[in-house]
């Protein structure tokens, strides 16, 4: 017959192991879209985008700084569309991929580059492990009312060749990876017109999006982008 002390020790061990197996951690995901090529945009006059290669990267780091200020140990996964920064780097004769890696190391975040939407969805779906859940999601990049345009004016002038469309969300995002009360923001243009509603239907989490365009000028001063219109979910 086991002693009372032995029974107590076994119960404590079992409780500890159970806690380790079931404890869920919060995961923050930051998705960074690609930058345009200046060789395309220079011919578009007032419609030109992305004078600064790091608009979306810097906006992402502003959010990282905000998060680290609240929780230095926060688990952050940074998803970055690589091809656009490779081609813009070639155009500007600068290794932006190395700069992004250095930035990820500085802020102690898990960096995941993706080249295709299959890779992006795989990375997003695997960001939370086990019982972990995504509690915060932020998108910085080009968009229209119906899609995140991960590539824009980089391969074809004023057009997107790689996108995360609202009609694909329910089919491609794994159910249950978002916490029901997750805080989601799109800092792309016009997301609030349609995609925010489809995001809620697909993930169960509401996403703030702007009804008009988004301005990235404030990121140079260490602030998040500003929406021209109203923010809605």
mmCIF file with all atom_site columns, N, CA and C in Angstrom, residues 147-191:
data_model
loop_
_atom_site.group_PDB
_atom_site.id
_atom_site.type_symbol
_atom_site.label_atom_id
_atom_site.label_alt_id
_atom_site.label_comp_id
_atom_site.label_asym_id
_atom_site.label_entity_id
_atom_site.label_seq_id
_atom_site.pdbx_PDB_ins_code
_atom_site.Cartn_x
_atom_site.Cartn_y
_atom_site.Cartn_z
_atom_site.occupancy
_atom_site.B_iso_or_equiv
_atom_site.pdbx_formal_charge
_atom_site.auth_seq_id
_atom_site.auth_comp_id
_atom_site.auth_asym_id
_atom_site.auth_atom_id
_atom_site.pdbx_PDB_model_num
ATOM 1   N N  . UNK A 1 147 ? -9.317  42.057 -50.351 1.00 0.00 ? 147 UNK A N  1
ATOM 2   C CA . UNK A 1 147 ? -8.121  41.219 -50.235 1.00 0.00 ? 147 UNK A CA 1
ATOM 3   C C  . UNK A 1 147 ? -6.927  41.988 -49.694 1.00 0.00 ? 147 UNK A C  1
ATOM 4   N N  . UNK A 1 148 ? -6.060  41.250 -48.980 1.00 0.00 ? 148 UNK A N  1
ATOM 5   C CA . UNK A 1 148 ? -4.718  41.742 -48.692 1.00 0.00 ? 148 UNK A CA 1
ATOM 6   C C  . UNK A 1 148 ? -3.894  41.502 -49.951 1.00 0.00 ? 148 UNK A C  1
ATOM 7   N N  . UNK A 1 149 ? -3.290  42.531 -50.476 1.00 0.00 ? 149 UNK A N  1
ATOM 8   C CA . UNK A 1 149 ? -2.458  42.374 -51.679 1.00 0.00 ? 149 UNK A CA 1
ATOM 9   C C  . UNK A 1 149 ? -0.999  42.278 -51.225 1.00 0.00 ? 149 UNK A C  1
ATOM 10  N N  . UNK A 1 150 ? -0.537  41.045 -51.019 1.00 0.00 ? 150 UNK A N  1
ATOM 11  C CA . UNK A 1 150 ? 0.815   40.844 -50.511 1.00 0.00 ? 150 UNK A CA 1
ATOM 12  C C  . UNK A 1 150 ? 1.851   41.338 -51.507 1.00 0.00 ? 150 UNK A C  1
ATOM 13  N N  . UNK A 1 151 ? 1.540   41.182 -52.788 1.00 0.00 ? 151 UNK A N  1
ATOM 14  C CA . UNK A 1 151 ? 2.366   41.744 -53.859 1.00 0.00 ? 151 UNK A CA 1
ATOM 15  C C  . UNK A 1 151 ? 1.546   42.839 -54.523 1.00 0.00 ? 151 UNK A C  1
ATOM 16  N N  . UNK A 1 152 ? 2.150   44.012 -54.730 1.00 0.00 ? 152 UNK A N  1
ATOM 17  C CA . UNK A 1 152 ? 1.448   45.078 -55.435 1.00 0.00 ? 152 UNK A CA 1
ATOM 18  C C  . UNK A 1 152 ? 2.461   45.957 -56.148 1.00 0.00 ? 152 UNK A C  1
ATOM 19  N N  . UNK A 1 153 ? 2.280   46.116 -57.432 1.00 0.00 ? 153 UNK A N  1
ATOM 20  C CA . UNK A 1 153 ? 3.151   46.960 -58.249 1.00 0.00 ? 153 UNK A CA 1
ATOM 21  C C  . UNK A 1 153 ? 4.625   46.582 -58.093 1.00 0.00 ? 153 UNK A C  1
ATOM 22  N N  . UNK A 1 154 ? 4.838   45.287 -57.939 1.00 0.00 ? 154 UNK A N  1
ATOM 23  C CA . UNK A 1 154 ? 6.207   44.794 -57.837 1.00 0.00 ? 154 UNK A CA 1
ATOM 24  C C  . UNK A 1 154 ? 6.550   43.932 -59.037 1.00 0.00 ? 154 UNK A C  1
ATOM 25  N N  . UNK A 1 155 ? 5.587   43.128 -59.451 1.00 0.00 ? 155 UNK A N  1
ATOM 26  C CA . UNK A 1 155 ? 5.774   42.284 -60.642 1.00 0.00 ? 155 UNK A CA 1
ATOM 27  C C  . UNK A 1 155 ? 5.078   42.891 -61.852 1.00 0.00 ? 155 UNK A C  1
ATOM 28  N N  . UNK A 1 156 ? 3.886   43.478 -61.618 1.00 0.00 ? 156 UNK A N  1
ATOM 29  C CA . UNK A 1 156 ? 3.130   44.162 -62.668 1.00 0.00 ? 156 UNK A CA 1
ATOM 30  C C  . UNK A 1 156 ? 2.716   45.523 -62.122 1.00 0.00 ? 156 UNK A C  1
ATOM 31  N N  . UNK A 1 157 ? 2.909   46.571 -62.877 1.00 0.00 ? 157 UNK A N  1
ATOM 32  C CA . UNK A 1 157 ? 2.610   47.914 -62.393 1.00 0.00 ? 157 UNK A CA 1
ATOM 33  C C  . UNK A 1 157 ? 1.146   48.035 -61.980 1.00 0.00 ? 157 UNK A C  1
ATOM 34  N N  . UNK A 1 158 ? 0.924   48.574 -60.781 1.00 0.00 ? 158 UNK A N  1
ATOM 35  C CA . UNK A 1 158 ? -0.405  48.858 -60.238 1.00 0.00 ? 158 UNK A CA 1
ATOM 36  C C  . UNK A 1 158 ? -1.316  47.633 -60.188 1.00 0.00 ? 158 UNK A C  1
ATOM 37  N N  . UNK A 1 159 ? -0.731  46.457 -60.065 1.00 0.00 ? 159 UNK A N  1
ATOM 38  C CA . UNK A 1 159 ? -1.523  45.231 -60.003 1.00 0.00 ? 159 UNK A CA 1
ATOM 39  C C  . UNK A 1 159 ? -0.919  44.274 -58.985 1.00 0.00 ? 159 UNK A C  1
ATOM 40  N N  . UNK A 1 160 ? -1.758  43.347 -58.507 1.00 0.00 ? 160 UNK A N  1
ATOM 41  C CA . UNK A 1 160 ? -1.322  42.356 -57.534 1.00 0.00 ? 160 UNK A CA 1
ATOM 42  C C  . UNK A 1 160 ? -1.301  40.971 -58.163 1.00 0.00 ? 160 UNK A C  1
ATOM 43  N N  . UNK A 1 161 ? -0.292  40.187 -57.840 1.00 0.00 ? 161 UNK A N  1
ATOM 44  C CA . UNK A 1 161 ? -0.204  38.810 -58.334 1.00 0.00 ? 161 UNK A CA 1
ATOM 45  C C  . UNK A 1 161 ? -0.305  37.792 -57.203 1.00 0.00 ? 161 UNK A C  1
ATOM 46  N N  . UNK A 1 162 ? -0.221  38.249 -55.952 1.00 0.00 ? 162 UNK A N  1
ATOM 47  C CA . UNK A 1 162 ? -0.313  37.368 -54.781 1.00 0.00 ? 162 UNK A CA 1
ATOM 48  C C  . UNK A 1 162 ? -1.222  38.051 -53.772 1.00 0.00 ? 162 UNK A C  1
ATOM 49  N N  . UNK A 1 163 ? -2.312  37.385 -53.399 1.00 0.00 ? 163 UNK A N  1
ATOM 50  C CA . UNK A 1 163 ? -3.271  38.028 -52.518 1.00 0.00 ? 163 UNK A CA 1
ATOM 51  C C  . UNK A 1 163 ? -3.933  37.027 -51.576 1.00 0.00 ? 163 UNK A C  1
ATOM 52  N N  . UNK A 1 164 ? -4.436  37.564 -50.466 1.00 0.00 ? 164 UNK A N  1
ATOM 53  C CA . UNK A 1 164 ? -5.206  36.801 -49.486 1.00 0.00 ? 164 UNK A CA 1
ATOM 54  C C  . UNK A 1 164 ? -6.646  37.290 -49.625 1.00 0.00 ? 164 UNK A C  1
ATOM 55  N N  . UNK A 1 165 ? -7.455  36.566 -50.361 1.00 0.00 ? 165 UNK A N  1
ATOM 56  C CA . UNK A 1 165 ? -8.797  37.026 -50.708 1.00 0.00 ? 165 UNK A CA 1
ATOM 57  C C  . UNK A 1 165 ? -9.812  36.608 -49.661 1.00 0.00 ? 165 UNK A C  1
ATOM 58  N N  . UNK A 1 166 ? -10.808 37.475 -49.443 1.00 0.00 ? 166 UNK A N  1
ATOM 59  C CA . UNK A 1 166 ? -11.812 37.206 -48.418 1.00 0.00 ? 166 UNK A CA 1
ATOM 60  C C  . UNK A 1 166 ? -12.588 35.908 -48.659 1.00 0.00 ? 166 UNK A C  1
ATOM 61  N N  . UNK A 1 167 ? -12.755 35.514 -49.922 1.00 0.00 ? 167 UNK A N  1
ATOM 62  C CA . UNK A 1 167 ? -13.509 34.297 -50.219 1.00 0.00 ? 167 UNK A CA 1
ATOM 63  C C  . UNK A 1 167 ? -12.726 33.021 -49.935 1.00 0.00 ? 167 UNK A C  1
ATOM 64  N N  . UNK A 1 168 ? -11.422 33.161 -49.694 1.00 0.00 ? 168 UNK A N  1
ATOM 65  C CA . UNK A 1 168 ? -10.587 31.992 -49.400 1.00 0.00 ? 168 UNK A CA 1
ATOM 66  C C  . UNK A 1 168 ? -10.383 31.780 -47.908 1.00 0.00 ? 168 UNK A C  1
ATOM 67  N N  . UNK A 1 169 ? -10.723 32.765 -47.092 1.00 0.00 ? 169 UNK A N  1
ATOM 68  C CA . UNK A 1 169 ? -10.389 32.715 -45.673 1.00 0.00 ? 169 UNK A CA 1
ATOM 69  C C  . UNK A 1 169 ? -10.976 31.489 -44.978 1.00 0.00 ? 169 UNK A C  1
ATOM 70  N N  . UNK A 1 170 ? -12.279 31.277 -45.157 1.00 0.00 ? 170 UNK A N  1
ATOM 71  C CA . UNK A 1 170 ? -12.946 30.171 -44.458 1.00 0.00 ? 170 UNK A CA 1
ATOM 72  C C  . UNK A 1 170 ? -12.423 28.817 -44.907 1.00 0.00 ? 170 UNK A C  1
ATOM 73  N N  . UNK A 1 171 ? -11.957 28.742 -46.151 1.00 0.00 ? 171 UNK A N  1
ATOM 74  C CA . UNK A 1 171 ? -11.463 27.464 -46.685 1.00 0.00 ? 171 UNK A CA 1
ATOM 75  C C  . UNK A 1 171 ? -10.022 27.186 -46.284 1.00 0.00 ? 171 UNK A C  1
ATOM 76  N N  . UNK A 1 172 ? -9.240  28.229 -46.004 1.00 0.00 ? 172 UNK A N  1
ATOM 77  C CA . UNK A 1 172 ? -7.803  28.028 -45.840 1.00 0.00 ? 172 UNK A CA 1
ATOM 78  C C  . UNK A 1 172 ? -7.261  28.313 -44.440 1.00 0.00 ? 172 UNK A C  1
ATOM 79  N N  . UNK A 1 173 ? -8.004  29.059 -43.633 1.00 0.00 ? 173 UNK A N  1
ATOM 80  C CA . UNK A 1 173 ? -7.560  29.293 -42.260 1.00 0.00 ? 173 UNK A CA 1
ATOM 81  C C  . UNK A 1 173 ? -8.090  28.178 -41.373 1.00 0.00 ? 173 UNK A C  1
ATOM 82  N N  . UNK A 1 174 ? -7.211  27.566 -40.631 1.00 0.00 ? 174 UNK A N  1
ATOM 83  C CA . UNK A 1 174 ? -7.572  26.438 -39.771 1.00 0.00 ? 174 UNK A CA 1
ATOM 84  C C  . UNK A 1 174 ? -8.532  26.885 -38.675 1.00 0.00 ? 174 UNK A C  1
ATOM 85  N N  . UNK A 1 175 ? -9.645  26.195 -38.503 1.00 0.00 ? 175 UNK A N  1
ATOM 86  C CA . UNK A 1 175 ? -10.602 26.575 -37.456 1.00 0.00 ? 175 UNK A CA 1
ATOM 87  C C  . UNK A 1 175 ? -9.971  26.512 -36.066 1.00 0.00 ? 175 UNK A C  1
ATOM 88  N N  . UNK A 1 176 ? -10.295 27.486 -35.233 1.00 0.00 ? 176 UNK A N  1
ATOM 89  C CA . UNK A 1 176 ? -9.879  27.450 -33.845 1.00 0.00 ? 176 UNK A CA 1
ATOM 90  C C  . UNK A 1 176 ? -8.517  28.012 -33.531 1.00 0.00 ? 176 UNK A C  1
ATOM 91  N N  . UNK A 1 177 ? -7.779  28.536 -34.521 1.00 0.00 ? 177 UNK A N  1
ATOM 92  C CA . UNK A 1 177 ? -6.439  29.051 -34.200 1.00 0.00 ? 177 UNK A CA 1
ATOM 93  C C  . UNK A 1 177 ? -6.515  30.451 -33.591 1.00 0.00 ? 177 UNK A C  1
ATOM 94  N N  . UNK A 1 178 ? -7.642  31.142 -33.786 1.00 0.00 ? 178 UNK A N  1
ATOM 95  C CA . UNK A 1 178 ? -7.813  32.464 -33.189 1.00 0.00 ? 178 UNK A CA 1
ATOM 96  C C  . UNK A 1 178 ? -8.640  32.358 -31.911 1.00 0.00 ? 178 UNK A C  1
ATOM 97  N N  . UNK A 1 179 ? -8.232  33.086 -30.892 1.00 0.00 ? 179 UNK A N  1
ATOM 98  C CA . UNK A 1 179 ? -9.058  33.202 -29.699 1.00 0.00 ? 179 UNK A CA 1
ATOM 99  C C  . UNK A 1 179 ? -10.328 33.971 -30.075 1.00 0.00 ? 179 UNK A C  1
ATOM 100 N N  . UNK A 1 180 ? -11.471 33.627 -29.492 1.00 0.00 ? 180 UNK A N  1
ATOM 101 C CA . UNK A 1 180 ? -12.728 34.298 -29.847 1.00 0.00 ? 180 UNK A CA 1
ATOM 102 C C  . UNK A 1 180 ? -12.681 35.811 -29.638 1.00 0.00 ? 180 UNK A C  1
ATOM 103 N N  . UNK A 1 181 ? -11.904 36.252 -28.660 1.00 0.00 ? 181 UNK A N  1
ATOM 104 C CA . UNK A 1 181 ? -11.813 37.687 -28.376 1.00 0.00 ? 181 UNK A CA 1
ATOM 105 C C  . UNK A 1 181 ? -10.523 38.289 -28.920 1.00 0.00 ? 181 UNK A C  1
ATOM 106 N N  . UNK A 1 182 ? -9.929  37.645 -29.930 1.00 0.00 ? 182 UNK A N  1
ATOM 107 C CA . UNK A 1 182 ? -8.668  38.129 -30.497 1.00 0.00 ? 182 UNK A CA 1
ATOM 108 C C  . UNK A 1 182 ? -8.835  39.554 -31.038 1.00 0.00 ? 182 UNK A C  1
ATOM 109 N N  . UNK A 1 183 ? -7.769  40.337 -30.883 1.00 0.00 ? 183 UNK A N  1
ATOM 110 C CA . UNK A 1 183 ? -7.749  41.706 -31.413 1.00 0.00 ? 183 UNK A CA 1
ATOM 111 C C  . UNK A 1 183 ? -7.064  41.685 -32.768 1.00 0.00 ? 183 UNK A C  1
ATOM 112 N N  . UNK A 1 184 ? -7.807  42.004 -33.826 1.00 0.00 ? 184 UNK A N  1
ATOM 113 C CA . UNK A 1 184 ? -7.264  41.946 -35.184 1.00 0.00 ? 184 UNK A CA 1
ATOM 114 C C  . UNK A 1 184 ? -7.411  43.315 -35.856 1.00 0.00 ? 184 UNK A C  1
ATOM 115 N N  . UNK A 1 185 ? -6.351  43.727 -36.528 1.00 0.00 ? 185 UNK A N  1
ATOM 116 C CA . UNK A 1 185 ? -6.342  45.013 -37.228 1.00 0.00 ? 185 UNK A CA 1
ATOM 117 C C  . UNK A 1 185 ? -5.736  44.841 -38.617 1.00 0.00 ? 185 UNK A C  1
ATOM 118 N N  . UNK A 1 186 ? -6.373  45.433 -39.601 1.00 0.00 ? 186 UNK A N  1
ATOM 119 C CA . UNK A 1 186 ? -5.784  45.560 -40.932 1.00 0.00 ? 186 UNK A CA 1
ATOM 120 C C  . UNK A 1 186 ? -5.449  47.016 -41.170 1.00 0.00 ? 186 UNK A C  1
ATOM 121 N N  . UNK A 1 187 ? -4.165  47.291 -41.415 1.00 0.00 ? 187 UNK A N  1
ATOM 122 C CA . UNK A 1 187 ? -3.732  48.639 -41.752 1.00 0.00 ? 187 UNK A CA 1
ATOM 123 C C  . UNK A 1 187 ? -3.528  48.775 -43.254 1.00 0.00 ? 187 UNK A C  1
ATOM 124 N N  . UNK A 1 188 ? -4.316  48.009 -44.013 1.00 0.00 ? 188 UNK A N  1
ATOM 125 C CA . UNK A 1 188 ? -4.379  48.186 -45.447 1.00 0.00 ? 188 UNK A CA 1
ATOM 126 C C  . UNK A 1 188 ? -5.547  49.100 -45.781 1.00 0.00 ? 188 UNK A C  1
ATOM 127 N N  . UNK A 1 189 ? -5.633  49.539 -47.028 1.00 0.00 ? 189 UNK A N  1
ATOM 128 C CA . UNK A 1 189 ? -6.706  50.442 -47.436 1.00 0.00 ? 189 UNK A CA 1
ATOM 129 C C  . UNK A 1 189 ? -8.021  49.686 -47.669 1.00 0.00 ? 189 UNK A C  1
ATOM 130 N N  . UNK A 1 190 ? -9.119  50.262 -47.246 1.00 0.00 ? 190 UNK A N  1
ATOM 131 C CA . UNK A 1 190 ? -10.480 49.835 -47.586 1.00 0.00 ? 190 UNK A CA 1
ATOM 132 C C  . UNK A 1 190 ? -10.900 48.460 -47.025 1.00 0.00 ? 190 UNK A C  1
ATOM 133 N N  . UNK A 1 191 ? -10.135 47.881 -46.122 1.00 0.00 ? 191 UNK A N  1
ATOM 134 C CA . UNK A 1 191 ? -10.469 46.554 -45.605 1.00 0.00 ? 191 UNK A CA 1
ATOM 135 C C  . UNK A 1 191 ? -11.829 46.543 -44.921 1.00 0.00 ? 191 UNK A C  1
#
